[in-house]
Amino acid sequence: MGVGGINQLSGELGLVNTSTTSSTTMNGNANVNINVNGNSSSDLKDQNLLKLQKHHFSCWRSQRKPLSWSFVCGIMLFALGLISLFTGHVVSDLEYYSQRLIKPHLYTKWSGSNHEPINIWKSKYTEVYYGCSRRGRHFRSAIPQRFSNGYLLIATSGGLNQQRTGITDAVVVARILNATLVVPSLDHNSYWKDESDFSDIFDVDWFISSLAKDVKIVKRVPDKVMRSMQKPPYTMRVPRKSTPEDYIELVLPILLRRRVVQLYKFDYRLANDLDPELQKLRCRVNYHALRFTRPIQEIGTKVVMNMREMAKRFIAVHLRFEPDMLAFSGCYYGGGEKEINELREIRKRWDTLPDLSPLEERKRGKCPLTPEEVGVMLRALGYKNDTYLYVASGEIYGGDATLQPLRELFPNFYTKERLASEELKSLAPFSSRLAAIDYIVCDESDVFVTNNNGNMAKILAGRRRYMGHKRTIKPNAKRLSALFMSRDTMDWRTFTKKVKSAQRGFMGEPDEMKPGRGEFHEFPAACICRRRTRRPTNSTTEDIDDISESERWRRFPNSTSIPESFGSLVDMEEDEFLPRL
């Protein structure tokens, strides 16, 4: 009966036929006996049932009619044709259409990122991050002068900001060598021929006292030591990006033997990747110890106040469109034989520069944008023509004629000469002191725009990150150059969309800092911390406050450095562009 009941149920489910049920019922006793003894009759039935199920499934599949691939392609082409018909733009610009035609929340979900608008004036993470360069509890105090390994003389190289990197690294090298650092000497033989000394630009007493716990610094080698020397100070030049081990191997033995060593042409002579405590020392030097002298600071502050009196917020642009920069880059800007001959003559000061193709360099993004192109980029990003602009630069190649298009785009156009002409007269012969004024104003601006990857751009970008990721725009020259060359082929709305797309990742947001990216002076990750946040673990939450971004990457490699992904550039209210452009 037990087997008959099972067969009856199977029949009701349509899995076996009636003849099989009858046959099985007639042999029920035998089957029962076998089942009790553990035979395989039940397994055989299960296999038969499985075969029948597979047969039904295969029959169902055989009845399906496959979709024609040509039919699918036809539907897709029809849809693309409709898009072209209604938008009037080329359908290959997939990002443009996805943002315009798809609902924002769906586009965000499909693209895997949050494209919420970004405020073009201020990062929403300004209050989340802050500079953290305090000495660690295990970072020992500086060795007294009488117990040091000797005196380290440093001769810097280049302009103001290039020399600033050299001074910063000089302090760290002195720490590595357990040496007493003599206040570095500045370069008087560079392109600018500036005779300024360290004390003319920086507050030397503050420099010495603020770093007293880190490195012993003196203004000059003691006379007693100089008289005891049988030979003049040993002068040497170390390779670029030398590691601490290189200094210990190459410089320390000479320092111990000669007592005084001078390192000349000292710029970028220290490796980018150092111990976190040495990186923090770099930040203490660059962002705290190097304070400008009172006269320079007062003029810079006056310029900033004048800008603030006229506008609640302003943009500072470092054009870096001087003749030496254009000659070094090997680029061409349409000035004919006159431009070619003038820049070729300047280019002779660098013996090792290769011959370059101006067109190829522009395609690679190695050429600075023209002042007009900088203005067009800013207008495309959403800055209105009533925005106040402070232009930081030296002698612009081409003079006022080169600047005129930028003035037309932003009539509220100001320079330090216009805002503090009388005060600057005493500084006129000194390019480094004038550059210091620009540095102060650019640092205090609401938005800072660089136009190349030079020393001032790197130094200020790093400082503004340290000060809370203040909005800093670095043109994506490679993509923008291609856009400017094809600007006449698209309308203004399409152009602005493409510019905003090109500038994602170049707006000074925290997620632009990646482990090992760029120069430390531009991306000081070891000195930037995030305010209190708690990260859930299996059973508890872990406090990860006051650790740097580089340490966060090391400890939590799979976590993001910010609470959420960053969005796209905000579409400000419609702005009609100048018809002539």
Short mmCIF file of N, CA and C in Angstrom, two decimals, residues 157-302:
data_model
loop_
_atom_site.label_atom_id
_atom_site.label_comp_id
_atom_site.label_asym_id
_atom_site.label_seq_id
_atom_site.Cartn_x
_atom_site.Cartn_y
_atom_site.Cartn_z
N SER A 157 68.47 76.82 -5.75
CA SER A 157 68.51 77.09 -7.19
C SER A 157 67.14 77.49 -7.70
N GLY A 158 67.11 78.37 -8.72
CA GLY A 158 65.86 78.72 -9.38
C GLY A 158 65.18 79.94 -8.81
N GLY A 159 63.89 80.06 -9.09
CA GLY A 159 63.08 81.17 -8.60
C GLY A 159 62.61 80.93 -7.18
N LEU A 160 61.72 81.81 -6.71
CA LEU A 160 61.30 81.78 -5.31
C LEU A 160 60.75 80.42 -4.89
N ASN A 161 59.82 79.88 -5.63
CA ASN A 161 59.15 78.66 -5.19
C ASN A 161 60.00 77.41 -5.39
N GLN A 162 60.85 77.43 -6.40
CA GLN A 162 61.81 76.33 -6.55
C GLN A 162 62.78 76.34 -5.38
N GLN A 163 63.20 77.53 -4.97
CA GLN A 163 64.10 77.63 -3.82
C GLN A 163 63.38 77.22 -2.53
N ARG A 164 62.11 77.48 -2.50
CA ARG A 164 61.33 77.09 -1.31
C ARG A 164 61.35 75.58 -1.12
N THR A 165 61.23 74.82 -2.21
CA THR A 165 61.31 73.36 -2.09
C THR A 165 62.69 72.95 -1.60
N GLY A 166 63.73 73.65 -2.08
CA GLY A 166 65.09 73.33 -1.64
C GLY A 166 65.30 73.59 -0.16
N ILE A 167 64.76 74.71 0.33
CA ILE A 167 64.89 75.04 1.76
C ILE A 167 64.16 73.98 2.60
N THR A 168 62.97 73.62 2.16
CA THR A 168 62.19 72.61 2.90
C THR A 168 62.95 71.30 3.00
N ASP A 169 63.50 70.84 1.88
CA ASP A 169 64.21 69.57 1.89
C ASP A 169 65.55 69.68 2.63
N ALA A 170 66.14 70.87 2.64
CA ALA A 170 67.42 71.05 3.34
C ALA A 170 67.27 70.78 4.83
N VAL A 171 66.17 71.22 5.42
CA VAL A 171 65.93 70.97 6.84
C VAL A 171 65.84 69.46 7.10
N VAL A 172 65.14 68.76 6.23
CA VAL A 172 64.98 67.31 6.41
C VAL A 172 66.32 66.60 6.25
N VAL A 173 67.13 67.02 5.28
CA VAL A 173 68.44 66.41 5.07
C VAL A 173 69.34 66.64 6.29
N ALA A 174 69.29 67.84 6.86
CA ALA A 174 70.07 68.12 8.07
C ALA A 174 69.64 67.20 9.20
N ARG A 175 68.36 66.93 9.30
CA ARG A 175 67.84 66.00 10.31
C ARG A 175 68.37 64.59 10.05
N ILE A 176 68.37 64.16 8.80
CA ILE A 176 68.85 62.81 8.46
C ILE A 176 70.32 62.65 8.81
N LEU A 177 71.11 63.71 8.59
CA LEU A 177 72.56 63.64 8.81
C LEU A 177 72.96 64.00 10.23
N ASN A 178 71.99 64.35 11.08
CA ASN A 178 72.29 64.85 12.42
C ASN A 178 73.27 66.02 12.34
N ALA A 179 73.01 66.92 11.40
CA ALA A 179 73.89 68.06 11.16
C ALA A 179 73.23 69.35 11.63
N THR A 180 74.05 70.35 11.87
CA THR A 180 73.56 71.70 12.14
C THR A 180 73.42 72.41 10.81
N LEU A 181 72.22 72.94 10.54
CA LEU A 181 71.95 73.59 9.26
C LEU A 181 72.27 75.08 9.35
N VAL A 182 73.02 75.55 8.39
CA VAL A 182 73.24 76.98 8.25
C VAL A 182 72.13 77.53 7.37
N VAL A 183 71.57 78.69 7.71
CA VAL A 183 70.47 79.27 6.93
C VAL A 183 70.83 79.24 5.45
N PRO A 184 69.99 78.61 4.63
CA PRO A 184 70.33 78.44 3.20
C PRO A 184 70.53 79.77 2.48
N SER A 185 71.40 79.73 1.49
CA SER A 185 71.63 80.91 0.64
C SER A 185 70.78 80.79 -0.62
N LEU A 186 70.29 81.93 -1.11
CA LEU A 186 69.42 81.94 -2.28
C LEU A 186 70.22 82.13 -3.56
N ASP A 187 69.59 81.79 -4.67
CA ASP A 187 70.23 81.83 -5.98
C ASP A 187 70.21 83.25 -6.54
N HIS A 188 71.41 83.80 -6.78
CA HIS A 188 71.52 85.14 -7.35
C HIS A 188 71.84 85.10 -8.84
N ASN A 189 72.00 83.93 -9.41
CA ASN A 189 72.47 83.81 -10.79
C ASN A 189 71.42 83.20 -11.72
N SER A 190 70.18 83.11 -11.26
CA SER A 190 69.14 82.51 -12.08
C SER A 190 68.72 83.47 -13.17
N TYR A 191 67.72 83.06 -13.93
CA TYR A 191 67.21 83.85 -15.05
C TYR A 191 66.77 85.24 -14.60
N TRP A 192 66.28 85.35 -13.35
CA TRP A 192 65.70 86.60 -12.88
C TRP A 192 66.73 87.54 -12.24
N LYS A 193 67.93 87.05 -11.94
CA LYS A 193 69.02 87.87 -11.41
C LYS A 193 68.60 88.66 -10.17
N ASP A 194 67.94 87.98 -9.26
CA ASP A 194 67.47 88.62 -8.03
C ASP A 194 68.56 88.51 -6.96
N GLU A 195 68.93 89.66 -6.37
CA GLU A 195 70.00 89.70 -5.36
C GLU A 195 69.48 89.52 -3.94
N SER A 196 68.23 89.17 -3.77
CA SER A 196 67.66 89.03 -2.42
C SER A 196 68.31 87.88 -1.66
N ASP A 197 68.50 88.10 -0.37
CA ASP A 197 68.99 87.05 0.52
C ASP A 197 67.80 86.45 1.29
N PHE A 198 68.09 85.39 2.01
CA PHE A 198 67.04 84.69 2.78
C PHE A 198 66.30 85.66 3.69
N SER A 199 67.05 86.50 4.40
CA SER A 199 66.44 87.41 5.38
C SER A 199 65.65 88.53 4.72
N ASP A 200 65.83 88.75 3.41
CA ASP A 200 65.05 89.77 2.70
C ASP A 200 63.64 89.28 2.38
N ILE A 201 63.46 87.97 2.35
CA ILE A 201 62.17 87.39 1.96
C ILE A 201 61.48 86.69 3.12
N PHE A 202 62.25 85.92 3.90
CA PHE A 202 61.67 85.14 4.99
C PHE A 202 62.12 85.67 6.35
N ASP A 203 61.26 85.49 7.32
CA ASP A 203 61.56 85.87 8.70
C ASP A 203 62.55 84.85 9.25
N VAL A 204 63.83 85.19 9.25
CA VAL A 204 64.87 84.23 9.59
C VAL A 204 64.83 83.82 11.06
N ASP A 205 64.51 84.75 11.95
CA ASP A 205 64.46 84.41 13.37
C ASP A 205 63.31 83.44 13.66
N TRP A 206 62.18 83.66 13.03
CA TRP A 206 61.06 82.73 13.19
C TRP A 206 61.42 81.36 12.61
N PHE A 207 62.10 81.35 11.48
CA PHE A 207 62.52 80.10 10.85
C PHE A 207 63.38 79.28 11.81
N ILE A 208 64.30 79.92 12.47
CA ILE A 208 65.21 79.21 13.38
C ILE A 208 64.48 78.73 14.63
N SER A 209 63.69 79.61 15.23
CA SER A 209 63.05 79.27 16.51
C SER A 209 61.93 78.24 16.34
N SER A 210 61.16 78.33 15.26
CA SER A 210 60.03 77.42 15.09
C SER A 210 60.46 75.98 14.83
N LEU A 211 61.69 75.81 14.36
CA LEU A 211 62.19 74.46 14.08
C LEU A 211 63.23 74.00 15.09
N ALA A 212 63.34 74.71 16.20
CA ALA A 212 64.39 74.41 17.18
C ALA A 212 64.32 72.99 17.72
N LYS A 213 63.12 72.43 17.83
CA LYS A 213 62.97 71.07 18.36
C LYS A 213 63.27 69.99 17.32
N ASP A 214 63.33 70.41 16.06
CA ASP A 214 63.55 69.44 14.98
C ASP A 214 64.99 69.43 14.48
N VAL A 215 65.54 70.62 14.23
CA VAL A 215 66.88 70.74 13.68
C VAL A 215 67.53 71.99 14.25
N LYS A 216 68.78 71.87 14.58
CA LYS A 216 69.52 73.04 15.02
C LYS A 216 69.92 73.86 13.81
N ILE A 217 69.54 75.17 13.80
CA ILE A 217 69.82 76.04 12.67
C ILE A 217 70.58 77.27 13.17
N VAL A 218 71.62 77.65 12.44
CA VAL A 218 72.41 78.84 12.79
C VAL A 218 72.50 79.73 11.57
N LYS A 219 72.81 81.01 11.80
CA LYS A 219 72.90 81.95 10.68
C LYS A 219 74.20 81.83 9.92
N ARG A 220 75.25 81.38 10.58
CA ARG A 220 76.54 81.20 9.92
C ARG A 220 77.39 80.21 10.69
N VAL A 221 78.36 79.65 10.03
CA VAL A 221 79.28 78.73 10.70
C VAL A 221 80.11 79.53 11.71
N PRO A 222 80.23 79.07 12.94
CA PRO A 222 81.02 79.80 13.95
C PRO A 222 82.46 80.05 13.47
N ASP A 223 82.98 81.23 13.82
CA ASP A 223 84.35 81.59 13.41
C ASP A 223 85.36 80.59 13.93
N LYS A 224 85.14 80.06 15.12
CA LYS A 224 86.07 79.11 15.69
C LYS A 224 86.20 77.87 14.82
N VAL A 225 85.08 77.42 14.30
CA VAL A 225 85.10 76.24 13.43
C VAL A 225 85.79 76.56 12.11
N MET A 226 85.52 77.72 11.54
CA MET A 226 86.13 78.10 10.27
C MET A 226 87.64 78.24 10.41
N ARG A 227 88.12 78.79 11.52
CA ARG A 227 89.57 78.94 11.71
C ARG A 227 90.26 77.60 11.89
N SER A 228 89.52 76.65 12.46
CA SER A 228 90.14 75.34 12.70
C SER A 228 90.20 74.47 11.45
N MET A 229 89.51 74.88 10.40
CA MET A 229 89.48 74.07 9.17
C MET A 229 90.76 74.29 8.36
N GLN A 230 91.36 73.18 7.94
CA GLN A 230 92.58 73.26 7.13
C GLN A 230 92.26 73.49 5.66
N LYS A 231 91.04 73.17 5.26
CA LYS A 231 90.62 73.33 3.88
C LYS A 231 89.28 74.05 3.86
N PRO A 232 88.96 74.70 2.75
CA PRO A 232 87.63 75.34 2.65
C PRO A 232 86.54 74.28 2.67
N PRO A 233 85.27 74.68 2.91
CA PRO A 233 84.18 73.70 2.96
C PRO A 233 84.12 72.85 1.69
N TYR A 234 83.87 71.58 1.88
CA TYR A 234 83.78 70.65 0.75
C TYR A 234 82.46 70.90 0.02
N THR A 235 82.53 71.10 -1.29
CA THR A 235 81.34 71.40 -2.10
C THR A 235 81.00 70.20 -2.98
N MET A 236 79.74 69.82 -2.98
CA MET A 236 79.31 68.68 -3.80
C MET A 236 77.86 68.86 -4.22
N ARG A 237 77.50 68.09 -5.23
CA ARG A 237 76.13 68.11 -5.75
C ARG A 237 75.58 66.69 -5.74
N VAL A 238 74.47 66.49 -5.04
CA VAL A 238 73.90 65.15 -4.93
C VAL A 238 72.89 64.94 -6.06
N PRO A 239 72.66 63.69 -6.44
CA PRO A 239 71.68 63.42 -7.51
C PRO A 239 70.28 63.83 -7.08
N ARG A 240 69.43 64.06 -8.05
CA ARG A 240 68.03 64.36 -7.77
C ARG A 240 67.35 63.16 -7.14
N LYS A 241 66.39 63.45 -6.27
CA LYS A 241 65.57 62.42 -5.63
C LYS A 241 66.41 61.42 -4.84
N SER A 242 67.47 61.89 -4.22
CA SER A 242 68.30 60.99 -3.40
C SER A 242 67.54 60.56 -2.16
N THR A 243 67.73 59.33 -1.76
CA THR A 243 67.06 58.78 -0.58
C THR A 243 67.85 59.10 0.68
N PRO A 244 67.27 58.95 1.86
CA PRO A 244 68.04 59.13 3.09
C PRO A 244 69.28 58.24 3.13
N GLU A 245 69.16 57.02 2.62
CA GLU A 245 70.31 56.11 2.60
C GLU A 245 71.42 56.67 1.71
N ASP A 246 71.04 57.33 0.61
CA ASP A 246 72.05 57.94 -0.27
C ASP A 246 72.83 59.02 0.48
N TYR A 247 72.12 59.84 1.24
CA TYR A 247 72.80 60.90 1.98
C TYR A 247 73.73 60.33 3.05
N ILE A 248 73.29 59.29 3.71
CA ILE A 248 74.13 58.66 4.74
C ILE A 248 75.37 58.04 4.11
N GLU A 249 75.22 57.49 2.92
CA GLU A 249 76.34 56.83 2.26
C GLU A 249 77.28 57.82 1.57
N LEU A 250 76.72 58.86 0.92
CA LEU A 250 77.54 59.76 0.11
C LEU A 250 78.02 61.00 0.86
N VAL A 251 77.17 61.56 1.71
CA VAL A 251 77.48 62.85 2.33
C VAL A 251 78.03 62.71 3.74
N LEU A 252 77.46 61.81 4.53
CA LEU A 252 77.84 61.73 5.95
C LEU A 252 79.33 61.45 6.15
N PRO A 253 79.97 60.52 5.43
CA PRO A 253 81.41 60.30 5.66
C PRO A 253 82.24 61.56 5.42
N ILE A 254 81.89 62.34 4.39
CA ILE A 254 82.62 63.58 4.11
C ILE A 254 82.35 64.60 5.19
N LEU A 255 81.10 64.67 5.65
CA LEU A 255 80.75 65.62 6.71
C LEU A 255 81.52 65.32 7.99
N LEU A 256 81.62 64.06 8.34
CA LEU A 256 82.35 63.68 9.55
C LEU A 256 83.84 64.01 9.43
N ARG A 257 84.37 63.90 8.22
CA ARG A 257 85.81 64.12 8.01
C ARG A 257 86.15 65.60 7.88
N ARG A 258 85.26 66.37 7.20
CA ARG A 258 85.57 67.77 6.91
C ARG A 258 84.85 68.76 7.81
N ARG A 259 83.83 68.33 8.52
CA ARG A 259 83.06 69.15 9.47
C ARG A 259 82.11 70.14 8.81
N VAL A 260 82.41 70.64 7.59
CA VAL A 260 81.53 71.56 6.88
C VAL A 260 81.41 71.10 5.43
N VAL A 261 80.16 70.90 4.99
CA VAL A 261 79.89 70.49 3.62
C VAL A 261 78.85 71.40 3.01
N GLN A 262 79.08 71.79 1.76
CA GLN A 262 78.09 72.60 1.04
C GLN A 262 77.49 71.78 -0.09
N LEU A 263 76.14 71.76 -0.16
CA LEU A 263 75.41 71.13 -1.25
C LEU A 263 74.86 72.24 -2.13
N TYR A 264 75.26 72.26 -3.41
CA TYR A 264 74.83 73.34 -4.30
C TYR A 264 73.82 72.83 -5.32
N LYS A 265 73.18 73.78 -6.02
CA LYS A 265 72.09 73.45 -6.94
C LYS A 265 71.05 72.58 -6.24
N PHE A 266 70.68 72.99 -5.03
CA PHE A 266 69.85 72.12 -4.19
C PHE A 266 68.37 72.39 -4.46
N ASP A 267 67.82 71.63 -5.39
CA ASP A 267 66.38 71.68 -5.67
C ASP A 267 65.94 70.27 -6.05
N TYR A 268 64.91 69.79 -5.39
CA TYR A 268 64.39 68.43 -5.62
C TYR A 268 65.50 67.38 -5.48
N ARG A 269 66.32 67.55 -4.47
CA ARG A 269 67.42 66.62 -4.24
C ARG A 269 67.09 65.57 -3.18
N LEU A 270 65.83 65.52 -2.77
CA LEU A 270 65.43 64.55 -1.76
C LEU A 270 64.27 63.74 -2.31
N ALA A 271 64.28 62.44 -2.01
CA ALA A 271 63.26 61.53 -2.53
C ALA A 271 61.86 61.98 -2.15
N ASN A 272 60.91 61.59 -2.96
CA ASN A 272 59.51 61.95 -2.73
C ASN A 272 58.90 61.18 -1.59
N ASP A 273 59.26 59.92 -1.47
CA ASP A 273 58.66 59.02 -0.48
C ASP A 273 59.59 58.85 0.71
N LEU A 274 59.19 59.38 1.85
CA LEU A 274 60.00 59.32 3.07
C LEU A 274 59.18 58.75 4.21
N ASP A 275 59.86 58.53 5.33
CA ASP A 275 59.17 58.13 6.56
C ASP A 275 58.12 59.20 6.92
N PRO A 276 56.94 58.79 7.41
CA PRO A 276 55.89 59.77 7.71
C PRO A 276 56.33 60.91 8.61
N GLU A 277 57.18 60.66 9.57
CA GLU A 277 57.62 61.73 10.46
C GLU A 277 58.49 62.74 9.72
N LEU A 278 59.28 62.28 8.76
CA LEU A 278 60.08 63.21 7.96
C LEU A 278 59.19 63.99 7.00
N GLN A 279 58.13 63.35 6.51
CA GLN A 279 57.18 64.07 5.66
C GLN A 279 56.48 65.17 6.46
N LYS A 280 56.13 64.88 7.68
CA LYS A 280 55.51 65.91 8.52
C LYS A 280 56.47 67.06 8.81
N LEU A 281 57.76 66.72 8.94
CA LEU A 281 58.75 67.79 9.11
C LEU A 281 58.78 68.68 7.89
N ARG A 282 58.69 68.09 6.71
CA ARG A 282 58.59 68.88 5.48
C ARG A 282 57.44 69.88 5.57
N CYS A 283 56.31 69.40 6.05
CA CYS A 283 55.13 70.27 6.14
C CYS A 283 55.31 71.37 7.18
N ARG A 284 55.95 71.04 8.29
CA ARG A 284 56.18 72.08 9.31
C ARG A 284 57.07 73.18 8.77
N VAL A 285 58.04 72.80 7.96
CA VAL A 285 58.92 73.80 7.36
C VAL A 285 58.16 74.64 6.35
N ASN A 286 57.51 73.97 5.41
CA ASN A 286 56.90 74.67 4.28
C ASN A 286 55.69 75.51 4.67
N TYR A 287 54.85 74.97 5.55
CA TYR A 287 53.57 75.63 5.84
C TYR A 287 53.58 76.45 7.13
N HIS A 288 54.64 76.35 7.90
CA HIS A 288 54.66 77.08 9.19
C HIS A 288 55.95 77.88 9.40
N ALA A 289 57.10 77.27 9.12
CA ALA A 289 58.37 77.93 9.45
C ALA A 289 58.76 78.99 8.43
N LEU A 290 58.40 78.80 7.16
CA LEU A 290 58.76 79.78 6.12
C LEU A 290 57.71 80.88 6.08
N ARG A 291 57.89 81.85 6.93
CA ARG A 291 57.00 82.99 7.02
C ARG A 291 57.67 84.19 6.35
N PHE A 292 56.90 84.92 5.53
CA PHE A 292 57.48 86.07 4.83
C PHE A 292 57.79 87.20 5.82
N THR A 293 58.71 88.05 5.41
CA THR A 293 59.07 89.20 6.26
C THR A 293 57.87 90.12 6.41
N ARG A 294 57.92 90.96 7.41
CA ARG A 294 56.79 91.85 7.71
C ARG A 294 56.44 92.78 6.54
N PRO A 295 57.42 93.43 5.89
CA PRO A 295 57.06 94.32 4.77
C PRO A 295 56.35 93.58 3.64
N ILE A 296 56.80 92.39 3.29
CA ILE A 296 56.16 91.62 2.23
C ILE A 296 54.76 91.19 2.66
N GLN A 297 54.63 90.73 3.89
CA GLN A 297 53.33 90.28 4.39
C GLN A 297 52.32 91.42 4.42
N GLU A 298 52.77 92.61 4.79
CA GLU A 298 51.86 93.75 4.87
C GLU A 298 51.34 94.14 3.48
N ILE A 299 52.21 94.14 2.48
CA ILE A 299 51.76 94.49 1.13
C ILE A 299 50.81 93.42 0.60
N GLY A 300 51.16 92.16 0.82
CA GLY A 300 50.28 91.08 0.37
C GLY A 300 48.91 91.14 1.02
N THR A 301 48.89 91.43 2.31
CA THR A 301 47.62 91.54 3.03
C THR A 301 46.79 92.71 2.51
N LYS A 302 47.45 93.81 2.18
CA LYS A 302 46.72 94.97 1.65
C LYS A 302 46.05 94.63 0.32
#
